[in-house]
PDB file of C-alpha atoms and ligand atoms in Angstrom:
ATOM      1  CA  UNK A   4       0.000   0.000   0.000  1.00  0.00           C
ATOM      2  CA  UNK A   5       1.235   3.491  -0.812  1.00  0.00           C
ATOM      3  CA  UNK A   6       1.360   5.818   2.210  1.00  0.00           C
ATOM      4  CA  UNK A   7       1.550   9.607   2.480  1.00  0.00           C
ATOM      5  CA  UNK A   8       3.175  10.832   5.699  1.00  0.00           C
ATOM      6  CA  UNK A   9       1.814  14.146   6.960  1.00  0.00           C
ATOM      7  CA  UNK A  10       1.560  16.530   9.874  1.00  0.00           C
ATOM      8  CA  UNK A  11      -1.795  18.348  10.309  1.00  0.00           C
ATOM      9  CA  UNK A  12      -2.022  21.678   8.458  1.00  0.00           C
ATOM     10  CA  UNK A  13       1.635  21.553   7.433  1.00  0.00           C
ATOM     11  CA  UNK A  14       2.870  21.766   3.823  1.00  0.00           C
ATOM     12  CA  UNK A  15       1.856  18.106   3.376  1.00  0.00           C
ATOM     13  CA  UNK A  16      -1.745  19.385   3.274  1.00  0.00           C
ATOM     14  CA  UNK A  17      -1.391  20.004  -0.494  1.00  0.00           C
ATOM     15  CA  UNK A  18      -0.585  16.360  -1.244  1.00  0.00           C
ATOM     16  CA  UNK A  19      -3.479  15.246   0.962  1.00  0.00           C
ATOM     17  CA  UNK A  20      -5.824  17.561  -0.994  1.00  0.00           C
ATOM     18  CA  UNK A  21      -4.560  16.103  -4.287  1.00  0.00           C
ATOM     19  CA  UNK A  22      -5.192  12.557  -3.013  1.00  0.00           C
ATOM     20  CA  UNK A  23      -8.773  13.572  -2.185  1.00  0.00           C
ATOM     21  CA  UNK A  24      -9.212  15.443  -5.494  1.00  0.00           C
ATOM     22  CA  UNK A  25      -8.162  12.359  -7.442  1.00  0.00           C
ATOM     23  CA  UNK A  26      -9.676   9.826  -5.011  1.00  0.00           C
ATOM     24  CA  UNK A  27      -6.422   7.893  -4.980  1.00  0.00           C
ATOM     25  CA  UNK A  28      -6.243   4.700  -2.880  1.00  0.00           C
ATOM     26  CA  UNK A  29      -3.388   5.979  -0.679  1.00  0.00           C
ATOM     27  CA  UNK A  30      -3.129   5.709   3.118  1.00  0.00           C
ATOM     28  CA  UNK A  31      -2.494   8.945   5.004  1.00  0.00           C
ATOM     29  CA  UNK A  32      -0.503   8.663   8.215  1.00  0.00           C
ATOM     30  CA  UNK A  33       0.191  11.435  10.738  1.00  0.00           C
ATOM     31  CA  UNK A  34       3.742  11.489  12.113  1.00  0.00           C
ATOM     32  CA  UNK A  35       5.534  13.150  15.014  1.00  0.00           C
ATOM     33  CA  UNK A  36       8.520  15.451  14.432  1.00  0.00           C
ATOM     34  CA  UNK A  37      10.467  14.599  17.621  1.00  0.00           C
ATOM     35  CA  UNK A  38      14.072  13.415  17.151  1.00  0.00           C
ATOM     36  CA  UNK A  39      13.159   9.999  18.633  1.00  0.00           C
ATOM     37  CA  UNK A  40       9.996   9.599  16.522  1.00  0.00           C
ATOM     38  CA  UNK A  41       9.749   6.187  14.769  1.00  0.00           C
ATOM     39  CA  UNK A  42       9.169   8.213  11.567  1.00  0.00           C
ATOM     40  CA  UNK A  43      12.940   8.881  11.488  1.00  0.00           C
ATOM     41  CA  UNK A  44      13.422   5.242  10.535  1.00  0.00           C
ATOM     42  CA  UNK A  45      11.271   5.836   7.469  1.00  0.00           C
ATOM     43  CA  UNK A  46      12.619   9.304   6.629  1.00  0.00           C
ATOM     44  CA  UNK A  47      15.858  10.215   8.454  1.00  0.00           C
ATOM     45  CA  UNK A  48      15.345  13.956   7.790  1.00  0.00           C
ATOM     46  CA  UNK A  49      12.069  13.805   9.743  1.00  0.00           C
ATOM     47  CA  UNK A  50      10.454  16.068   7.129  1.00  0.00           C
ATOM     48  CA  UNK A  51       7.001  15.708   5.654  1.00  0.00           C
ATOM     49  CA  UNK A  52       5.470  15.175   3.161  1.00  0.00           C
ATOM     50  CA  UNK A  53       6.951  11.843   2.158  1.00  0.00           C
ATOM     51  CA  UNK A  54       5.288   9.258  -0.038  1.00  0.00           C
ATOM     52  CA  UNK A  55       6.206   5.596   0.473  1.00  0.00           C
ATOM     53  CA  UNK A  56       5.398   3.548  -2.609  1.00  0.00           C
ATOM     54  CA  UNK A  57       4.292  -0.103  -2.667  1.00  0.00           C
ATOM     55  CA  UNK A  58       7.891  -1.214  -3.279  1.00  0.00           C
ATOM     56  CA  UNK A  59       9.047   0.894  -0.253  1.00  0.00           C
ATOM     57  CA  UNK A  60      10.686   3.604  -2.400  1.00  0.00           C
ATOM     58  CA  UNK A  61      10.406   6.902  -0.520  1.00  0.00           C
ATOM     59  CA  UNK A  62       9.632  10.084  -2.453  1.00  0.00           C
ATOM     60  CA  UNK A  63      10.194  13.448  -0.764  1.00  0.00           C
ATOM     61  CA  UNK A  64       9.659  17.117  -1.711  1.00  0.00           C
ATOM     62  CA  UNK A  65       6.307  18.618  -2.655  1.00  0.00           C
ATOM     63  CA  UNK A  66       7.645  19.573  -6.073  1.00  0.00           C
ATOM     64  CA  UNK A  67       8.137  15.860  -6.844  1.00  0.00           C
ATOM     65  CA  UNK A  68       5.246  14.342  -4.902  1.00  0.00           C
ATOM     66  CA  UNK A  69       2.457  16.544  -6.297  1.00  0.00           C
ATOM     67  CA  UNK A  70       3.305  15.856  -9.986  1.00  0.00           C
ATOM     68  CA  UNK A  71       3.812  12.162  -9.193  1.00  0.00           C
ATOM     69  CA  UNK A  72       0.328  11.925  -7.650  1.00  0.00           C
ATOM     70  CA  UNK A  73      -1.270  13.724 -10.606  1.00  0.00           C
ATOM     71  CA  UNK A  74       0.502  11.427 -13.069  1.00  0.00           C
ATOM     72  CA  UNK A  75      -1.224   8.469 -11.398  1.00  0.00           C
ATOM     73  CA  UNK A  76      -4.376   9.759 -13.146  1.00  0.00           C
ATOM     74  CA  UNK A  77      -3.166  10.589 -16.681  1.00  0.00           C
ATOM     75  CA  UNK A  78      -5.176  13.404 -18.242  1.00  0.00           C
ATOM     76  CA  UNK A  79      -6.333  14.891 -14.927  1.00  0.00           C
ATOM     77  CA  UNK A  80      -7.091  18.630 -15.174  1.00  0.00           C
ATOM     78  CA  UNK A  81      -4.971  19.080 -12.034  1.00  0.00           C
ATOM     79  CA  UNK A  82      -1.876  18.890 -14.265  1.00  0.00           C
ATOM     80  CA  UNK A  83      -1.182  19.166 -18.029  1.00  0.00           C
ATOM     81  CA  UNK A  84       0.341  17.035 -20.816  1.00  0.00           C
ATOM     82  CA  UNK A  85       4.095  16.380 -20.978  1.00  0.00           C
ATOM     83  CA  UNK A  86       5.738  19.028 -23.162  1.00  0.00           C
ATOM     84  CA  UNK A  87       2.904  21.563 -22.771  1.00  0.00           C
ATOM     85  CA  UNK A  88       3.424  25.179 -21.724  1.00  0.00           C
ATOM     86  CA  UNK A  89       0.764  24.762 -19.027  1.00  0.00           C
ATOM     87  CA  UNK A  90       2.734  21.916 -17.437  1.00  0.00           C
ATOM     88  CA  UNK A  91       5.809  24.154 -17.261  1.00  0.00           C
ATOM     89  CA  UNK A  92       3.721  27.008 -15.832  1.00  0.00           C
ATOM     90  CA  UNK A  93       2.284  24.748 -13.115  1.00  0.00           C
ATOM     91  CA  UNK A  94       5.804  23.539 -12.274  1.00  0.00           C
ATOM     92  CA  UNK A  95       6.988  27.168 -12.242  1.00  0.00           C
ATOM     93  CA  UNK A  96       4.448  28.065  -9.551  1.00  0.00           C
ATOM     94  CA  UNK A  97       5.314  24.922  -7.556  1.00  0.00           C
ATOM     95  CA  UNK A  98       8.949  26.065  -7.599  1.00  0.00           C
ATOM     96  CA  UNK A  99       8.021  29.609  -6.552  1.00  0.00           C
ATOM     97  CA  UNK A 100       5.911  28.331  -3.660  1.00  0.00           C
ATOM     98  CA  UNK A 101       8.532  25.824  -2.450  1.00  0.00           C
ATOM     99  CA  UNK A 102      11.464  28.242  -2.612  1.00  0.00           C
ATOM    100  CA  UNK A 103      10.404  31.898  -2.359  1.00  0.00           C
ATOM    101  CA  UNK A 104       7.310  31.407  -0.206  1.00  0.00           C
ATOM    102  CA  UNK A 105       7.992  28.344   1.966  1.00  0.00           C
ATOM    103  CA  UNK A 106      11.727  28.303   2.588  1.00  0.00           C
ATOM    104  CA  UNK A 107      12.496  31.898   1.574  1.00  0.00           C
ATOM    105  CA  UNK A 108       9.864  33.492   3.808  1.00  0.00           C
ATOM    106  CA  UNK A 109       7.990  31.130   6.145  1.00  0.00           C
ATOM    107  CA  UNK A 110      11.115  29.336   7.347  1.00  0.00           C
ATOM    108  CA  UNK A 111      12.367  32.631   8.849  1.00  0.00           C
ATOM    109  CA  UNK A 112       8.952  33.381  10.356  1.00  0.00           C
ATOM    110  CA  UNK A 113       8.333  29.916  11.833  1.00  0.00           C
ATOM    111  CA  UNK A 114      11.885  28.721  12.547  1.00  0.00           C
ATOM    112  CA  UNK A 115      14.149  31.726  13.268  1.00  0.00           C
ATOM    113  CA  UNK A 116      16.362  29.434  15.396  1.00  0.00           C
ATOM    114  CA  UNK A 117      17.538  27.820  12.160  1.00  0.00           C
ATOM    115  CA  UNK A 118      19.151  31.127  11.133  1.00  0.00           C
ATOM    116  CA  UNK A 119      20.796  32.224  14.377  1.00  0.00           C
ATOM    117  CA  UNK A 120      21.516  30.732  17.808  1.00  0.00           C
ATOM    118  CA  UNK A 121      20.989  34.215  19.269  1.00  0.00           C
ATOM    119  CA  UNK A 122      17.398  34.579  20.513  1.00  0.00           C
ATOM    120  CA  UNK A 123      17.640  38.358  20.458  1.00  0.00           C
ATOM    121  CA  UNK A 124      17.991  38.131  16.663  1.00  0.00           C
ATOM    122  CA  UNK A 125      14.662  36.286  16.225  1.00  0.00           C
ATOM    123  CA  UNK A 126      12.462  39.396  16.030  1.00  0.00           C
ATOM    124  CA  UNK A 127      14.583  40.782  13.182  1.00  0.00           C
ATOM    125  CA  UNK A 128      14.688  37.451  11.338  1.00  0.00           C
ATOM    126  CA  UNK A 129      10.907  37.104  11.617  1.00  0.00           C
ATOM    127  CA  UNK A 130      10.259  40.622  10.427  1.00  0.00           C
ATOM    128  CA  UNK A 131      12.553  40.127   7.410  1.00  0.00           C
ATOM    129  CA  UNK A 132      10.605  36.899   6.719  1.00  0.00           C
ATOM    130  CA  UNK A 133       7.310  38.823   6.717  1.00  0.00           C
ATOM    131  CA  UNK A 134       8.774  41.338   4.244  1.00  0.00           C
ATOM    132  CA  UNK A 135      10.001  38.521   2.012  1.00  0.00           C
ATOM    133  CA  UNK A 136       6.588  36.869   2.250  1.00  0.00           C
ATOM    134  CA  UNK A 137       4.856  40.066   1.109  1.00  0.00           C
ATOM    135  CA  UNK A 138       7.233  40.257  -1.886  1.00  0.00           C
ATOM    136  CA  UNK A 139       6.756  36.584  -2.752  1.00  0.00           C
ATOM    137  CA  UNK A 140       2.947  36.912  -2.608  1.00  0.00           C
ATOM    138  CA  UNK A 141       2.894  39.840  -5.067  1.00  0.00           C
ATOM    139  CA  UNK A 142       3.157  37.827  -8.319  1.00  0.00           C
ATOM    140  CA  UNK A 143       0.498  35.427  -7.012  1.00  0.00           C
ATOM    141  CA  UNK A 144      -1.836  38.322  -6.154  1.00  0.00           C
ATOM    142  CA  UNK A 145      -1.241  39.876  -9.593  1.00  0.00           C
ATOM    143  CA  UNK A 146      -2.099  36.616 -11.307  1.00  0.00           C
ATOM    144  CA  UNK A 147      -5.262  36.003  -9.275  1.00  0.00           C
ATOM    145  CA  UNK A 148      -6.501  39.574  -9.727  1.00  0.00           C
ATOM    146  CA  UNK A 149      -7.660  38.607 -13.220  1.00  0.00           C
ATOM    147  CA  UNK A 150      -8.424  34.880 -12.925  1.00  0.00           C
ATOM    148  CA  UNK A 151      -9.673  32.441 -10.295  1.00  0.00           C
ATOM    149  CA  UNK A 152      -6.787  29.948 -10.538  1.00  0.00           C
ATOM    150  CA  UNK A 153      -3.079  30.226 -11.272  1.00  0.00           C
ATOM    151  CA  UNK A 154      -2.976  28.343 -14.589  1.00  0.00           C
ATOM    152  CA  UNK A 155      -5.565  27.663 -17.273  1.00  0.00           C
ATOM    153  CA  UNK A 156      -8.568  28.900 -15.293  1.00  0.00           C
ATOM    154  CA  UNK A 157      -9.044  25.586 -13.517  1.00  0.00           C
ATOM    155  CA  UNK A 158      -7.880  24.201 -10.150  1.00  0.00           C
ATOM    156  CA  UNK A 159      -4.428  22.633 -10.592  1.00  0.00           C
ATOM    157  CA  UNK A 160      -1.578  21.312  -8.441  1.00  0.00           C
ATOM    158  CA  UNK A 161      -0.338  24.906  -8.176  1.00  0.00           C
ATOM    159  CA  UNK A 162      -3.587  25.969  -6.480  1.00  0.00           C
ATOM    160  CA  UNK A 163      -3.625  22.919  -4.207  1.00  0.00           C
ATOM    161  CA  UNK A 164      -0.177  23.993  -2.968  1.00  0.00           C
ATOM    162  CA  UNK A 165      -0.929  27.741  -2.904  1.00  0.00           C
ATOM    163  CA  UNK A 166      -3.879  27.196  -0.544  1.00  0.00           C
ATOM    164  CA  UNK A 167      -1.520  25.969   2.179  1.00  0.00           C
ATOM    165  CA  UNK A 168       0.543  29.152   2.180  1.00  0.00           C
ATOM    166  CA  UNK A 169      -2.355  31.579   1.832  1.00  0.00           C
ATOM    167  CA  UNK A 170      -3.883  29.831   4.862  1.00  0.00           C
ATOM    168  CA  UNK A 171      -0.655  30.313   6.824  1.00  0.00           C
ATOM    169  CA  UNK A 172      -0.430  33.952   5.610  1.00  0.00           C
ATOM    170  CA  UNK A 173      -3.867  34.644   7.068  1.00  0.00           C
ATOM    171  CA  UNK A 174      -2.270  34.110  10.504  1.00  0.00           C
ATOM    172  CA  UNK A 175       0.617  36.563   9.874  1.00  0.00           C
ATOM    173  CA  UNK A 176      -0.748  39.742  11.476  1.00  0.00           C
ATOM    174  CA  UNK A 177      -2.794  41.819   9.059  1.00  0.00           C
ATOM    175  CA  UNK A 178      -0.653  40.894   6.040  1.00  0.00           C
ATOM    176  CA  UNK A 179      -3.479  39.521   3.910  1.00  0.00           C
ATOM    177  CA  UNK A 180      -5.395  42.811   4.128  1.00  0.00           C
ATOM    178  CA  UNK A 181      -3.183  44.014   1.262  1.00  0.00           C
ATOM    179  CA  UNK A 182      -3.968  40.933  -0.844  1.00  0.00           C
ATOM    180  CA  UNK A 183      -7.656  40.959  -1.781  1.00  0.00           C
ATOM    181  CA  UNK A 184      -7.335  38.410  -4.586  1.00  0.00           C
ATOM    182  CA  UNK A 185      -5.532  35.961  -2.295  1.00  0.00           C
ATOM    183  CA  UNK A 186      -8.228  36.402   0.360  1.00  0.00           C
ATOM    184  CA  UNK A 187     -10.888  35.589  -2.243  1.00  0.00           C
ATOM    185  CA  UNK A 188      -8.815  32.606  -3.393  1.00  0.00           C
ATOM    186  CA  UNK A 189      -8.626  31.289   0.178  1.00  0.00           C
ATOM    187  CA  UNK A 190     -12.421  31.417   0.482  1.00  0.00           C
ATOM    188  CA  UNK A 191     -12.769  29.447  -2.775  1.00  0.00           C
ATOM    189  CA  UNK A 192     -10.085  26.969  -1.656  1.00  0.00           C
ATOM    190  CA  UNK A 193     -11.697  26.302   1.710  1.00  0.00           C
ATOM    191  CA  UNK A 194     -15.096  25.783   0.069  1.00  0.00           C
ATOM    192  CA  UNK A 195     -13.724  23.082  -2.221  1.00  0.00           C
ATOM    193  CA  UNK A 196     -14.982  19.599  -1.364  1.00  0.00           C
ATOM    194  CA  UNK A 197     -11.521  18.007  -1.356  1.00  0.00           C
ATOM    195  CA  UNK A 198     -10.228  20.715   0.990  1.00  0.00           C
ATOM    196  CA  UNK A 199     -13.204  20.412   3.346  1.00  0.00           C
ATOM    197  CA  UNK A 200     -12.594  16.654   3.531  1.00  0.00           C
ATOM    198  CA  UNK A 201      -8.862  17.116   4.099  1.00  0.00           C
ATOM    199  CA  UNK A 202      -9.436  19.682   6.847  1.00  0.00           C
ATOM    200  CA  UNK A 203     -11.897  17.349   8.573  1.00  0.00           C
ATOM    201  CA  UNK A 204      -9.358  14.508   8.639  1.00  0.00           C
ATOM    202  CA  UNK A 205      -6.378  16.659   9.683  1.00  0.00           C
ATOM    203  CA  UNK A 206      -8.200  18.749  12.317  1.00  0.00           C
TER     204      UNK A 206
HETATM  205  N1  GSH B 314      11.153  21.390   0.662  1.00  0.00           N
HETATM  206  C1  GSH B 314      10.325  20.463   1.424  1.00  0.00           C
HETATM  207  C2  GSH B 314      10.047  21.079   2.788  1.00  0.00           C
HETATM  208  C3  GSH B 314       9.438  20.083   3.720  1.00  0.00           C
HETATM  209  C4  GSH B 314       9.307  20.661   5.110  1.00  0.00           C
HETATM  210  O1  GSH B 314      10.184  21.421   5.594  1.00  0.00           O
HETATM  211  N2  GSH B 314       8.216  20.307   5.779  1.00  0.00           N
HETATM  212  C5  GSH B 314       8.029  20.777   7.138  1.00  0.00           C
HETATM  213  C6  GSH B 314       6.546  20.910   7.466  1.00  0.00           C
HETATM  214  S1  GSH B 314       5.748  22.178   6.534  1.00  0.00           S
HETATM  215  C7  GSH B 314       8.646  19.816   8.112  1.00  0.00           C
HETATM  216  O2  GSH B 314       8.762  18.640   7.827  1.00  0.00           O
HETATM  217  N3  GSH B 314       9.048  20.330   9.271  1.00  0.00           N
HETATM  218  C8  GSH B 314       9.631  19.533  10.304  1.00  0.00           C
HETATM  219  C9  GSH B 314      11.050  19.903  10.543  1.00  0.00           C
HETATM  220  O3  GSH B 314      11.559  20.811   9.862  1.00  0.00           O
HETATM  221  O4  GSH B 314      11.642  19.299  11.417  1.00  0.00           O
HETATM  222  C10 GSH B 314       9.019  20.188   0.653  1.00  0.00           C
HETATM  223  O5  GSH B 314       8.483  21.102   0.021  1.00  0.00           O
HETATM  224  O6  GSH B 314       8.537  19.049   0.640  1.00  0.00           O
END
């Protein structure tokens, strides 16, 4: 049996949404992050998401796992044909979200201790993270000002992943007040059946 390893409301949420979108027969298992968690025997980095295939191969990284899941249902509107411009655009947004938004901004906001051992530096690291987040959200806001979804006017892998970070952004002070299109996107995302089901399981 294929298994997706997750932590509730973490970045693994996107893969869980895609599993529900595509109704894939994949087990979803919550893990603990602690250094002595048994999950470390499965994935020594302790990071989620990770997807363990039937033959025990372990896939990591959202940018690999989301396309892999979509390719289990060839022709799904969540992705696009090999060689198409839309496929490259979807992958472009996945890259932007994984690098500029997640690691480039949220890592400083959520894990300042990874950037300095000096606790007095944390406020500055977090505030730089918020600035970087605002910058990284701008191209997403610009795109969604004129269309409901990032690529091709339909819900794709890029939107499944975006929803995670817009949800987190809604908890960063009043940041989202400057991003009306992203606020509207979040309402659409949370109303989606696959997202409602995922939230219910992860809550
Ligand atoms: N680049 C990885 C990042 C994975 C990642 O950092 N996940 C976080 C949760 S959102 C995690 O596992 N945190 C636990 C830790 O850092 O110890 C991806 O996109 O899959």
